[in-house]
Coordinates of C-alpha atoms and ligand atoms in Angstrom, one line a residue:
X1 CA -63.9 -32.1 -19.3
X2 CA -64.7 -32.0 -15.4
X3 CA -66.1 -34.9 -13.4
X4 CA -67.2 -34.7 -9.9
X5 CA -67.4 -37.9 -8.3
X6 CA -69.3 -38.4 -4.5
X7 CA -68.1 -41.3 -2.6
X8 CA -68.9 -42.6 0.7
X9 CA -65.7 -42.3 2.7
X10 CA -61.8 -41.9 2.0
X11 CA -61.7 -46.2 1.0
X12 CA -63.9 -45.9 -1.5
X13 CA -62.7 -42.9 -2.8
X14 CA -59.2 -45.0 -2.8
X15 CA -61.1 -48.1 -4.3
X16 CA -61.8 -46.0 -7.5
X17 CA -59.3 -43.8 -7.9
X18 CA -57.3 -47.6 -8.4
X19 CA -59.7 -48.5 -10.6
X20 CA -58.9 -45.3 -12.7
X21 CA -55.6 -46.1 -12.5
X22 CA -55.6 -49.3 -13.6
X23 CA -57.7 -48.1 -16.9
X24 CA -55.4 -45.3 -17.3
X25 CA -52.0 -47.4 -17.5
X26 CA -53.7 -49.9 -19.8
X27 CA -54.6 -47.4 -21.9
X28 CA -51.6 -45.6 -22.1
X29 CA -49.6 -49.0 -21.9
X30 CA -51.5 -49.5 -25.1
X31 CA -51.1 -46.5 -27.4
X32 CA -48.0 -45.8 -26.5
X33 CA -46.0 -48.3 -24.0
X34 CA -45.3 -46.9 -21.3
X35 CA -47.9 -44.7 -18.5
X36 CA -46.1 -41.6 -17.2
X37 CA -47.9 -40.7 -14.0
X38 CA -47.2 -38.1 -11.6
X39 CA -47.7 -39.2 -7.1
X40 CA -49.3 -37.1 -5.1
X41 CA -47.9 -36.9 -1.6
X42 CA -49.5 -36.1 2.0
X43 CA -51.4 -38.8 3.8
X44 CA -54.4 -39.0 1.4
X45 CA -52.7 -41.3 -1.4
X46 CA -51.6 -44.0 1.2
X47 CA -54.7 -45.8 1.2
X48 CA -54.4 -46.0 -2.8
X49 CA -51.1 -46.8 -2.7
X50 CA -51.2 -50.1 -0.3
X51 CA -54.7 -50.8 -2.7
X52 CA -52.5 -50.7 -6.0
X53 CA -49.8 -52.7 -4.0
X54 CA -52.4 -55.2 -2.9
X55 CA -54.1 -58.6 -3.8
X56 CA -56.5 -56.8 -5.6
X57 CA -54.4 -55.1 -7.8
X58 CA -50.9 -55.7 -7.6
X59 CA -51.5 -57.8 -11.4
X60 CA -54.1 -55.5 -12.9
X61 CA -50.5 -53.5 -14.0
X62 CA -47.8 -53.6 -16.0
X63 CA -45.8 -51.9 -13.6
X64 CA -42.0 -52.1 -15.4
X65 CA -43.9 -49.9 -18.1
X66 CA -44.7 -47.4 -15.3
X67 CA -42.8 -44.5 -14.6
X68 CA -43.1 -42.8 -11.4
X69 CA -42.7 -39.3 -10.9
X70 CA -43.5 -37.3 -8.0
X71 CA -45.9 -33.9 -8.4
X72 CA -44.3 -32.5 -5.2
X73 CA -41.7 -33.3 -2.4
X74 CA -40.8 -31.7 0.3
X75 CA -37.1 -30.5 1.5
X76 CA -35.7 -33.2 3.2
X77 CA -34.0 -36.6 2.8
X78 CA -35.3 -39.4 1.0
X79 CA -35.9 -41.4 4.4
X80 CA -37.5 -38.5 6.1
X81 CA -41.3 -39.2 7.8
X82 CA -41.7 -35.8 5.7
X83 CA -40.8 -37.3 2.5
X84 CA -43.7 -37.8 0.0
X85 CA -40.7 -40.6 -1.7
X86 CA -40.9 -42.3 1.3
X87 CA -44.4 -42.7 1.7
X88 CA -44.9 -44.1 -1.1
X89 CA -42.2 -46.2 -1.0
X90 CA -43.0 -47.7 1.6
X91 CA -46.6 -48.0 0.6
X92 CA -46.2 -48.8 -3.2
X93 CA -43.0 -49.3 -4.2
X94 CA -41.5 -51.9 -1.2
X95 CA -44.8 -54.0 -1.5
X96 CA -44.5 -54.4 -5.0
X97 CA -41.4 -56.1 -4.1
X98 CA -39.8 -55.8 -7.4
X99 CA -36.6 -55.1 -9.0
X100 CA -37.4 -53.3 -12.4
X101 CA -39.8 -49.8 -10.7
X102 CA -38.7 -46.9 -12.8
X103 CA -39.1 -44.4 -9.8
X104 CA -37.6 -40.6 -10.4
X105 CA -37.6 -38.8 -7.2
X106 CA -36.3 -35.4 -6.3
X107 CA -33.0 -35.8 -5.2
X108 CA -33.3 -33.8 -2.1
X109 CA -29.7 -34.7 -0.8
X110 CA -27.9 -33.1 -4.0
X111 CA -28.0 -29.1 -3.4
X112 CA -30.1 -26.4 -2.8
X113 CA -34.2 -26.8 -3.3
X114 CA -33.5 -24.6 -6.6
X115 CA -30.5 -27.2 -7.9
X116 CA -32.8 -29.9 -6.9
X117 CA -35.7 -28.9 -9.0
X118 CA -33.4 -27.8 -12.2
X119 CA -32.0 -31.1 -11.6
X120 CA -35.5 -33.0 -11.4
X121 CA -37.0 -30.4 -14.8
X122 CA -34.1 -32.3 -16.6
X123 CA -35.0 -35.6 -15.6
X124 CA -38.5 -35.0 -16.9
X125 CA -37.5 -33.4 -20.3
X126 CA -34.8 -36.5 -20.3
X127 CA -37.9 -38.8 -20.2
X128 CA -40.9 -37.1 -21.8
X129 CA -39.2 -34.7 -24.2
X130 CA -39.7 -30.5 -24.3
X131 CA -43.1 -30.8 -24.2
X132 CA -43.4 -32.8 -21.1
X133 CA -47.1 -35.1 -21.1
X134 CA -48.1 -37.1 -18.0
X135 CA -50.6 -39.6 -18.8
X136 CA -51.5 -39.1 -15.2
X137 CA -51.1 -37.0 -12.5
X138 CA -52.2 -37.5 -8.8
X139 CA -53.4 -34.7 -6.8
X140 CA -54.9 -33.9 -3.3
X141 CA -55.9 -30.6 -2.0
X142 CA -55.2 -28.7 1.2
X143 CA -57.3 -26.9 3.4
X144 CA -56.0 -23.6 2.0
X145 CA -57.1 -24.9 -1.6
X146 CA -52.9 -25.2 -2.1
X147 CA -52.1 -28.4 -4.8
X148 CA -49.2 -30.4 -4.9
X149 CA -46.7 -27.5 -3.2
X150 CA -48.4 -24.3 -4.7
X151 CA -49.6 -23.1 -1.8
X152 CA -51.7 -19.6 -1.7
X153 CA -49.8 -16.4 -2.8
X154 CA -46.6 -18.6 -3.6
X155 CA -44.2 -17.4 -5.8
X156 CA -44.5 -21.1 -8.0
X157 CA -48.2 -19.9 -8.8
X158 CA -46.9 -17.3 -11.3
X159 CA -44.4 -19.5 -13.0
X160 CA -45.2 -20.2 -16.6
X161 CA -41.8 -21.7 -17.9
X162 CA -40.0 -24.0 -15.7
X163 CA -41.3 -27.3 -15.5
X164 CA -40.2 -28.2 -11.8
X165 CA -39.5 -25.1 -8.9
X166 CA -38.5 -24.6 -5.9
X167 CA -40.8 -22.7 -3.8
X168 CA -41.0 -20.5 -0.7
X169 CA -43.6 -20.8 1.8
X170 CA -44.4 -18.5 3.9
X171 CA -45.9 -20.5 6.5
X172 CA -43.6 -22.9 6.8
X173 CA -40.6 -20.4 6.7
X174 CA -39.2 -22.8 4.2
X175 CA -39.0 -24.4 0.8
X176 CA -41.0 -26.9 -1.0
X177 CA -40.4 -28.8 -4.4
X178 CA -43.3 -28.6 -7.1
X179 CA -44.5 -29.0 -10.2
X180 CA -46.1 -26.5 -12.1
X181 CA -49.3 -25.8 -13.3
X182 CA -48.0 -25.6 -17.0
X183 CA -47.0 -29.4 -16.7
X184 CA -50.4 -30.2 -14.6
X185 CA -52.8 -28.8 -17.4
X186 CA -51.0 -30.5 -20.0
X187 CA -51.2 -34.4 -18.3
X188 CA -54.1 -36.5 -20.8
X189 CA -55.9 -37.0 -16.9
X190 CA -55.8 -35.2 -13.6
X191 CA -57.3 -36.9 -10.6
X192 CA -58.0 -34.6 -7.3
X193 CA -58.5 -37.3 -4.4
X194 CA -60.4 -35.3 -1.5
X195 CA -61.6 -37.0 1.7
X196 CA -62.7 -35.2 5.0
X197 CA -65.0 -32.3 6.5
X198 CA -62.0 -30.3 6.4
X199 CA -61.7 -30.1 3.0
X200 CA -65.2 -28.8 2.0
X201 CA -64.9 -25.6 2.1
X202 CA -62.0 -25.2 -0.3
X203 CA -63.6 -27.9 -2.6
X204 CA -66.6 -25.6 -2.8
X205 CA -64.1 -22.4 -3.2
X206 CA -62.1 -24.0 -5.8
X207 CA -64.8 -26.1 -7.6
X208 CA -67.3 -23.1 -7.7
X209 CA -65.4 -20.2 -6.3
X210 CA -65.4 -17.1 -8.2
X211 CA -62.4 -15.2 -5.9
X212 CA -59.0 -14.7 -6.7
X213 CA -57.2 -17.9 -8.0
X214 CA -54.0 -17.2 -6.0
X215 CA -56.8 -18.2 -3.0
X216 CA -57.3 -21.0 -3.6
X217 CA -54.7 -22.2 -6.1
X218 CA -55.6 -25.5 -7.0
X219 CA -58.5 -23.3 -9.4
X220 CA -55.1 -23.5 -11.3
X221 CA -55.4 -26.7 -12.2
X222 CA -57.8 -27.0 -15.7
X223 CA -56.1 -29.2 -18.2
X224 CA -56.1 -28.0 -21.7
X225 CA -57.1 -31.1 -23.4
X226 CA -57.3 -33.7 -20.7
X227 CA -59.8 -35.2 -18.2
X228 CA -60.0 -33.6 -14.6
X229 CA -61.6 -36.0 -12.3
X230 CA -62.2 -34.7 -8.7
X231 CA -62.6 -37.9 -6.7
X232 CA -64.3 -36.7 -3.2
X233 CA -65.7 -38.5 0.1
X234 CA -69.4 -37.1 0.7
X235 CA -68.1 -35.3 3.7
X236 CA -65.6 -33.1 1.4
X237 CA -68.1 -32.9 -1.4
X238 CA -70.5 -31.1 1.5
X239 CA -70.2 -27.9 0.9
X240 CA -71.0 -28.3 -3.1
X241 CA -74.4 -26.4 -4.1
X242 CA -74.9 -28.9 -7.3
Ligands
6PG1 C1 -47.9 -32.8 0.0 C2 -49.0 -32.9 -1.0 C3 -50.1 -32.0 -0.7 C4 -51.3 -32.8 -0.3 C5 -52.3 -32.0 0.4 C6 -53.4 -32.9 1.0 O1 -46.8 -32.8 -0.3 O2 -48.4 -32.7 1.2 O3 -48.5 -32.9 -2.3 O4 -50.5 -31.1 -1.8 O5 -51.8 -33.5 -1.4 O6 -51.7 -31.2 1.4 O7 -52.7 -33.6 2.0 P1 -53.5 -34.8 2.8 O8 -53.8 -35.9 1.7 O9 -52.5 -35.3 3.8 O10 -54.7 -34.2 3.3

């Protein structure tokens, strides 16, 4: 089931996509004590980030029955500006000011970006099993339509096995860290947050595009039994016919 929701600008889109948060960990908490969500990197998730860590939220979670992983990272140290680990760190995980996070990063520093992602595939199995299901995973979209690091005509978009890759980008003469779709479409909810002009066309390509996938890769992304919520600003939902 897809749900395409318009809000005014980037902190409201924020405000709810906490809100959904919130509702999803419960939940989850609930039935089955613990909430398995994957981050989303890039600048978007920020504003949620300081929002969860916040007055207004900081309580509204259980958060030592949280456990952290990260959709995407890019290859460089943990402290790096670059590092999608960092950012949230330092706008989630540092405000929170506790002890007992259960955060699993990719461990950029140990070896090469493919012993990195075997590495990080074995500390998702470790947690969630051979079937591997995130109660929630965090997404934003590019301008290119790429998701988490599967980037257009990637090598990652055509793998259907491995849980976490390495992957070459062209663009960047260089290699990212990514999920794959395979875990993406299996999460029980997957939240796109989208804010800004710059975004519209490849919200209109991905969410009514009829091209080639590779594209726009984040058309990738339909989850076989769980909710897809694109969470937009108006200015990236602009280019939407509905
Ligand atoms: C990353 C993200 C990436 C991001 C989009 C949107 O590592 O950069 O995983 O997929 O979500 O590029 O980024 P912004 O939110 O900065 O626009």
């Amino acid at each position: 089931m897809t749900e395409i929701v318009v809000k005014r600008g980037p902190a409201e889109v924020a405000r709810r996509t906490a809100e959904l948060f919130v509702s999803a960990a419960a939940d989850s908490i609930r039935k089955r004590g613990r909430f398995v969500v994957a981050l989303s990197g890039g600048s978007t998730p920020g504003t949620l980030y300081r929002l969860l860590s916040g007055p207004d939220f900081r309580n509204r979670v259980e958060w030592p029955k949280v456990l952290f992983f990260f959709g995407d990272e890019r290859n460089v140290p943990a402290d790096s500006e670059k590092s999608n680990y960092r950012m949230a760190k330092d706008s989630l995980f540092d405000r929170l000011g506790r002890e007992d996070l259960k955060v699993f990063r990719w461990e950029t520093e140990s070896a090469a970006p493919s012993g990195v992602a075997s590495a990080y595939g074995s500390k998702i199995f470790a947690e969630l099993g051979d079937q591997p299901v995130f109660d929630l995973v965090l997404l934003g979209l590019g301008p290119d339509g790429h998701t988490a690091s599967l980037f257009p005509h990637s090598p990652a978009l055509a793998e259907n096995k491995r849980v976490a890759v390495e992957n070459w980008v062209e663009k960047f003469n260089g290699y990212r860290l990514t999920m794959t779709f395979p875990v993406f479409n299996e999460a029980r909810n997957v939240i796109f947050m989208v804010a800004g002009g710059d975004k519209k066309d490849a919200v209109r390509n991905v969410i009514e595009g009829r091209g080639d996938p590779k594209e726009y890769p984040a058309r990738y992304v339909r989850p076989e039994n769980g909710r897809l919520i694109w969470l937009l600003d108006e200015a990236a939902a602009a280019g939407l016919s509905g």
